[in-house]
Amino acid sequence: MEAGMAEACGSHSKHADHTALLGRLSRVEGQVRGVSRMIESDRYCLDILTQISAIKSALTAVEREVLKSHADHCVSNAIAAGDKAEQDQKISELVGLLLKAVR
């Protein structure tokens, strides 16, 4: 998360899904280490590429969950607070995140 977003969105309490996200990221770490070992042991390229594809899919799933959490909590709270400047900032952040995600 970018520094500005961490400050703006970091004030909400820890979400219940943090544990699940951290678990997913730990599995991705293991997959990345596994790919390193596959390359070191000169495994078949197709097998390595299959694992890389799985890693990318897993990271995309984490990205979606974090984006959903941002919308559900940070953006929603800004709307509920009624502060127009804060609402504009959160909507702008959300649009920026979405534009990065579709690249």
Tab-separated table of N, CA and C in Angstrom:
chain	number	residue	atom	x	y	z
A	1	MET	N	0.847	-1.177	0.000
A	1	MET	CA	0.000	0.000	0.000
A	1	MET	C	0.884	1.229	0.000
A	2	GLU	N	0.528	2.236	-0.754
A	2	GLU	CA	1.305	3.453	-0.831
A	2	GLU	C	1.213	4.210	0.478
A	3	ALA	N	2.221	5.045	0.776
A	3	ALA	CA	2.287	5.744	2.057
A	3	ALA	C	1.063	6.613	2.296
A	4	GLY	N	0.631	7.367	1.321
A	4	GLY	CA	-0.527	8.232	1.484
A	4	GLY	C	-1.789	7.450	1.786
A	5	MET	N	-1.929	6.310	1.155
A	5	MET	CA	-3.116	5.479	1.394
A	5	MET	C	-3.057	4.850	2.770
A	6	ALA	N	-1.853	4.498	3.231
A	6	ALA	CA	-1.733	3.893	4.551
A	6	ALA	C	-2.177	4.880	5.619
A	7	GLU	N	-1.799	6.136	5.462
A	7	GLU	CA	-2.211	7.145	6.427
A	7	GLU	C	-3.711	7.367	6.358
A	8	ALA	N	-4.238	7.468	5.165
A	8	ALA	CA	-5.646	7.798	5.000
A	8	ALA	C	-6.554	6.639	5.384
A	9	CYS	N	-6.094	5.421	5.182
A	9	CYS	CA	-6.948	4.259	5.399
A	9	CYS	C	-6.501	3.443	6.603
A	10	GLY	N	-5.350	3.735	7.149
A	10	GLY	CA	-4.786	2.932	8.221
A	10	GLY	C	-5.465	3.098	9.558
A	11	SER	N	-6.373	4.040	9.685
A	11	SER	CA	-6.980	4.296	10.983
A	11	SER	C	-8.070	3.296	11.348
A	12	HIS	N	-8.576	2.527	10.373
A	12	HIS	CA	-9.619	1.556	10.699
A	12	HIS	C	-9.005	0.384	11.446
A	13	SER	N	-9.817	-0.292	12.216
A	13	SER	CA	-9.311	-1.413	12.996
A	13	SER	C	-8.954	-2.576	12.077
A	14	LYS	N	-8.179	-3.488	12.621
A	14	LYS	CA	-7.749	-4.661	11.860
A	14	LYS	C	-8.965	-5.463	11.419
A	15	HIS	N	-9.058	-5.730	10.137
A	15	HIS	CA	-10.189	-6.471	9.589
A	15	HIS	C	-10.045	-7.964	9.898
A	16	ALA	N	-11.161	-8.615	10.063
A	16	ALA	CA	-11.166	-10.043	10.372
A	16	ALA	C	-10.485	-10.857	9.280
A	17	ASP	N	-10.502	-10.358	8.054
A	17	ASP	CA	-9.932	-11.141	6.954
A	17	ASP	C	-8.416	-10.996	6.840
A	18	HIS	N	-7.776	-10.216	7.718
A	18	HIS	CA	-6.314	-10.097	7.666
A	18	HIS	C	-5.652	-11.455	7.838
A	19	THR	N	-6.157	-12.269	8.749
A	19	THR	CA	-5.571	-13.583	8.989
A	19	THR	C	-5.631	-14.431	7.724
A	20	ALA	N	-6.761	-14.403	7.047
A	20	ALA	CA	-6.910	-15.177	5.808
A	20	ALA	C	-5.963	-14.657	4.731
A	21	LEU	N	-5.849	-13.334	4.614
A	21	LEU	CA	-4.945	-12.758	3.607
A	21	LEU	C	-3.494	-13.115	3.910
A	22	LEU	N	-3.122	-13.033	5.178
A	22	LEU	CA	-1.753	-13.392	5.549
A	22	LEU	C	-1.479	-14.862	5.261
A	23	GLY	N	-2.468	-15.706	5.475
A	23	GLY	CA	-2.315	-17.124	5.136
A	23	GLY	C	-2.111	-17.323	3.649
A	24	ARG	N	-2.897	-16.614	2.858
A	24	ARG	CA	-2.737	-16.717	1.394
A	24	ARG	C	-1.346	-16.256	0.970
A	25	LEU	N	-0.891	-15.149	1.556
A	25	LEU	CA	0.425	-14.626	1.195
A	25	LEU	C	1.541	-15.578	1.623
A	26	SER	N	1.370	-16.246	2.741
A	26	SER	CA	2.363	-17.248	3.168
A	26	SER	C	2.434	-18.388	2.165
A	27	ARG	N	1.270	-18.798	1.662
A	27	ARG	CA	1.263	-19.858	0.644
A	27	ARG	C	1.951	-19.382	-0.638
A	28	VAL	N	1.727	-18.127	-1.007
A	28	VAL	CA	2.389	-17.578	-2.200
A	28	VAL	C	3.902	-17.566	-1.983
A	29	GLU	N	4.324	-17.165	-0.785
A	29	GLU	CA	5.766	-17.200	-0.477
A	29	GLU	C	6.336	-18.594	-0.699
A	30	GLY	N	5.611	-19.588	-0.212
A	30	GLY	CA	6.054	-20.971	-0.396
A	30	GLY	C	6.118	-21.361	-1.862
A	31	GLN	N	5.129	-20.904	-2.618
A	31	GLN	CA	5.126	-21.208	-4.057
A	31	GLN	C	6.325	-20.561	-4.749
A	32	VAL	N	6.638	-19.328	-4.368
A	32	VAL	CA	7.778	-18.629	-4.986
A	32	VAL	C	9.082	-19.357	-4.646
A	33	ARG	N	9.223	-19.763	-3.391
A	33	ARG	CA	10.415	-20.535	-3.023
A	33	ARG	C	10.467	-21.844	-3.809
A	34	GLY	N	9.312	-22.459	-4.010
A	34	GLY	CA	9.257	-23.691	-4.788
A	34	GLY	C	9.696	-23.479	-6.227
A	35	VAL	N	9.284	-22.362	-6.817
A	35	VAL	CA	9.707	-22.060	-8.190
A	35	VAL	C	11.223	-21.853	-8.232
A	36	SER	N	11.776	-21.195	-7.220
A	36	SER	CA	13.230	-21.015	-7.168
A	36	SER	C	13.935	-22.368	-7.152
A	37	ARG	N	13.418	-23.279	-6.326
A	37	ARG	CA	14.014	-24.620	-6.269
A	37	ARG	C	13.856	-25.343	-7.607
A	38	MET	N	12.704	-25.132	-8.265
A	38	MET	CA	12.492	-25.770	-9.570
A	38	MET	C	13.514	-25.275	-10.585
A	39	ILE	N	13.782	-23.984	-10.564
A	39	ILE	CA	14.761	-23.414	-11.500
A	39	ILE	C	16.154	-23.929	-11.163
A	40	GLU	N	16.486	-23.956	-9.855
A	40	GLU	CA	17.798	-24.467	-9.441
A	40	GLU	C	18.003	-25.911	-9.880
A	41	SER	N	16.934	-26.706	-9.828
A	41	SER	CA	17.071	-28.127	-10.184
A	41	SER	C	16.780	-28.377	-11.663
A	42	ASP	N	16.678	-27.281	-12.426
A	42	ASP	CA	16.518	-27.369	-13.881
A	42	ASP	C	15.280	-28.175	-14.279
A	43	ARG	N	14.163	-27.865	-13.609
A	43	ARG	CA	12.907	-28.528	-13.920
A	43	ARG	C	12.393	-28.082	-15.286
A	44	TYR	N	11.477	-28.828	-15.811
A	44	TYR	CA	10.878	-28.580	-17.118
A	44	TYR	C	10.207	-27.199	-17.138
A	45	CYS	N	10.463	-26.441	-18.178
A	45	CYS	CA	9.973	-25.057	-18.289
A	45	CYS	C	8.460	-24.949	-18.125
A	46	LEU	N	7.729	-25.873	-18.708
A	46	LEU	CA	6.278	-25.820	-18.624
A	46	LEU	C	5.800	-25.952	-17.175
A	47	ASP	N	6.474	-26.809	-16.401
A	47	ASP	CA	6.119	-26.946	-14.991
A	47	ASP	C	6.373	-25.643	-14.234
A	48	ILE	N	7.477	-25.003	-14.515
A	48	ILE	CA	7.813	-23.730	-13.869
A	48	ILE	C	6.787	-22.673	-14.249
A	49	LEU	N	6.462	-22.600	-15.522
A	49	LEU	CA	5.482	-21.603	-15.977
A	49	LEU	C	4.100	-21.849	-15.377
A	50	THR	N	3.747	-23.099	-15.200
A	50	THR	CA	2.466	-23.431	-14.570
A	50	THR	C	2.436	-22.904	-13.143
A	51	GLN	N	3.527	-23.085	-12.423
A	51	GLN	CA	3.595	-22.596	-11.045
A	51	GLN	C	3.586	-21.064	-10.986
A	52	ILE	N	4.258	-20.429	-11.919
A	52	ILE	CA	4.250	-18.959	-11.973
A	52	ILE	C	2.834	-18.455	-12.231
A	53	SER	N	2.116	-19.124	-13.104
A	53	SER	CA	0.727	-18.751	-13.374
A	53	SER	C	-0.132	-18.880	-12.119
A	54	ALA	N	0.091	-19.934	-11.357
A	54	ALA	CA	-0.656	-20.142	-10.111
A	54	ALA	C	-0.335	-19.040	-9.106
A	55	ILE	N	0.926	-18.627	-9.038
A	55	ILE	CA	1.338	-17.541	-8.139
A	55	ILE	C	0.642	-16.247	-8.530
A	56	LYS	N	0.626	-15.957	-9.826
A	56	LYS	CA	-0.029	-14.731	-10.290
A	56	LYS	C	-1.519	-14.742	-9.956
A	57	SER	N	-2.156	-15.884	-10.124
A	57	SER	CA	-3.581	-15.996	-9.798
A	57	SER	C	-3.819	-15.783	-8.312
A	58	ALA	N	-2.958	-16.360	-7.490
A	58	ALA	CA	-3.097	-16.205	-6.037
A	58	ALA	C	-2.908	-14.746	-5.624
A	59	LEU	N	-1.940	-14.069	-6.205
A	59	LEU	CA	-1.721	-12.653	-5.888
A	59	LEU	C	-2.889	-11.792	-6.363
A	60	THR	N	-3.459	-12.133	-7.507
A	60	THR	CA	-4.627	-11.408	-8.004
A	60	THR	C	-5.796	-11.562	-7.037
A	61	ALA	N	-5.966	-12.752	-6.477
A	61	ALA	CA	-7.038	-12.975	-5.505
A	61	ALA	C	-6.819	-12.133	-4.252
A	62	VAL	N	-5.583	-12.045	-3.785
A	62	VAL	CA	-5.273	-11.201	-2.627
A	62	VAL	C	-5.529	-9.740	-2.968
A	63	GLU	N	-5.097	-9.324	-4.135
A	63	GLU	CA	-5.311	-7.940	-4.572
A	63	GLU	C	-6.801	-7.603	-4.578
A	64	ARG	N	-7.611	-8.489	-5.081
A	64	ARG	CA	-9.063	-8.258	-5.123
A	64	ARG	C	-9.647	-8.115	-3.727
A	65	GLU	N	-9.201	-8.962	-2.803
A	65	GLU	CA	-9.706	-8.900	-1.432
A	65	GLU	C	-9.313	-7.586	-0.751
A	66	VAL	N	-8.075	-7.152	-0.956
A	66	VAL	CA	-7.629	-5.894	-0.350
A	66	VAL	C	-8.388	-4.723	-0.969
A	67	LEU	N	-8.602	-4.759	-2.257
A	67	LEU	CA	-9.368	-3.710	-2.936
A	67	LEU	C	-10.802	-3.675	-2.427
A	68	LYS	N	-11.405	-4.842	-2.278
A	68	LYS	CA	-12.772	-4.928	-1.746
A	68	LYS	C	-12.822	-4.384	-0.324
A	69	SER	N	-11.836	-4.728	0.472
A	69	SER	CA	-11.771	-4.247	1.849
A	69	SER	C	-11.658	-2.724	1.882
A	70	HIS	N	-10.844	-2.181	0.992
A	70	HIS	CA	-10.690	-0.726	0.918
A	70	HIS	C	-12.030	-0.070	0.597
A	71	ALA	N	-12.739	-0.631	-0.354
A	71	ALA	CA	-14.046	-0.071	-0.720
A	71	ALA	C	-15.056	-0.250	0.407
A	72	ASP	N	-15.077	-1.439	1.002
A	72	ASP	CA	-16.050	-1.740	2.048
A	72	ASP	C	-15.830	-0.929	3.316
A	73	HIS	N	-14.583	-0.646	3.633
A	73	HIS	CA	-14.295	0.011	4.903
A	73	HIS	C	-13.908	1.478	4.720
A	74	CYS	N	-12.819	1.725	4.026
A	74	CYS	CA	-12.279	3.077	3.923
A	74	CYS	C	-13.200	4.010	3.142
A	75	VAL	N	-13.606	3.577	1.966
A	75	VAL	CA	-14.471	4.413	1.130
A	75	VAL	C	-15.846	4.544	1.772
A	76	SER	N	-16.381	3.447	2.264
A	76	SER	CA	-17.696	3.462	2.906
A	76	SER	C	-17.704	4.382	4.131
A	77	ASN	N	-16.652	4.315	4.945
A	77	ASN	CA	-16.565	5.182	6.118
A	77	ASN	C	-16.483	6.654	5.732
A	78	ALA	N	-15.767	6.956	4.666
A	78	ALA	CA	-15.667	8.341	4.204
A	78	ALA	C	-17.029	8.847	3.744
A	79	ILE	N	-17.783	8.009	3.075
A	79	ILE	CA	-19.120	8.401	2.621
A	79	ILE	C	-20.030	8.628	3.823
A	80	ALA	N	-19.964	7.720	4.797
A	80	ALA	CA	-20.813	7.832	5.987
A	80	ALA	C	-20.457	9.066	6.823
A	81	ALA	N	-19.184	9.457	6.820
A	81	ALA	CA	-18.743	10.609	7.618
A	81	ALA	C	-19.302	11.916	7.078
A	82	GLY	N	-19.605	11.942	5.785
A	82	GLY	CA	-20.196	13.135	5.189
A	82	GLY	C	-19.217	14.242	4.851
A	83	ASP	N	-17.926	14.004	4.995
A	83	ASP	CA	-16.900	15.002	4.667
A	83	ASP	C	-16.604	14.920	3.171
A	84	LYS	N	-17.032	15.933	2.424
A	84	LYS	CA	-16.905	15.933	0.962
A	84	LYS	C	-15.448	15.779	0.517
A	85	ALA	N	-14.533	16.459	1.186
A	85	ALA	CA	-13.114	16.366	0.799
A	85	ALA	C	-12.587	14.950	0.999
A	86	GLU	N	-12.958	14.335	2.128
A	86	GLU	CA	-12.529	12.969	2.395
A	86	GLU	C	-13.162	12.000	1.397
A	87	GLN	N	-14.428	12.222	1.071
A	87	GLN	CA	-15.109	11.376	0.084
A	87	GLN	C	-14.393	11.470	-1.261
A	88	ASP	N	-14.086	12.686	-1.681
A	88	ASP	CA	-13.397	12.881	-2.955
A	88	ASP	C	-12.038	12.187	-2.959
A	89	GLN	N	-11.322	12.288	-1.830
A	89	GLN	CA	-10.011	11.660	-1.730
A	89	GLN	C	-10.128	10.136	-1.851
A	90	LYS	N	-11.081	9.553	-1.133
A	90	LYS	CA	-11.239	8.096	-1.161
A	90	LYS	C	-11.692	7.599	-2.531
A	91	ILE	N	-12.584	8.337	-3.162
A	91	ILE	CA	-13.026	7.949	-4.511
A	91	ILE	C	-11.860	8.048	-5.482
A	92	SER	N	-11.062	9.101	-5.351
A	92	SER	CA	-9.887	9.261	-6.207
A	92	SER	C	-8.899	8.109	-5.996
A	93	GLU	N	-8.675	7.724	-4.731
A	93	GLU	CA	-7.802	6.584	-4.443
A	93	GLU	C	-8.342	5.310	-5.082
A	94	LEU	N	-9.634	5.105	-4.929
A	94	LEU	CA	-10.253	3.896	-5.469
A	94	LEU	C	-10.121	3.842	-6.987
A	95	VAL	N	-10.362	4.955	-7.650
A	95	VAL	CA	-10.221	5.006	-9.109
A	95	VAL	C	-8.770	4.726	-9.502
A	96	GLY	N	-7.824	5.310	-8.777
A	96	GLY	CA	-6.410	5.056	-9.055
A	96	GLY	C	-6.050	3.590	-8.906
A	97	LEU	N	-6.567	2.961	-7.851
A	97	LEU	CA	-6.319	1.535	-7.646
A	97	LEU	C	-6.900	0.696	-8.777
A	98	LEU	N	-8.116	1.043	-9.175
A	98	LEU	CA	-8.760	0.289	-10.255
A	98	LEU	C	-8.005	0.448	-11.565
A	99	LEU	N	-7.524	1.648	-11.832
A	99	LEU	CA	-6.763	1.870	-13.064
A	99	LEU	C	-5.463	1.065	-13.053
A	100	LYS	N	-4.811	0.981	-11.905
A	100	LYS	CA	-3.599	0.167	-11.810
A	100	LYS	C	-3.920	-1.311	-12.004
A	101	ALA	N	-5.058	-1.735	-11.464
A	101	ALA	CA	-5.422	-3.156	-11.525
A	101	ALA	C	-5.738	-3.611	-12.941
A	102	VAL	N	-6.232	-2.726	-13.773
A	102	VAL	CA	-6.608	-3.138	-15.126
A	102	VAL	C	-5.472	-2.986	-16.133
A	103	ARG	N	-4.342	-2.527	-15.704
A	103	ARG	CA	-3.173	-2.394	-16.615
A	103	ARG	C	-2.616	-3.718	-16.999
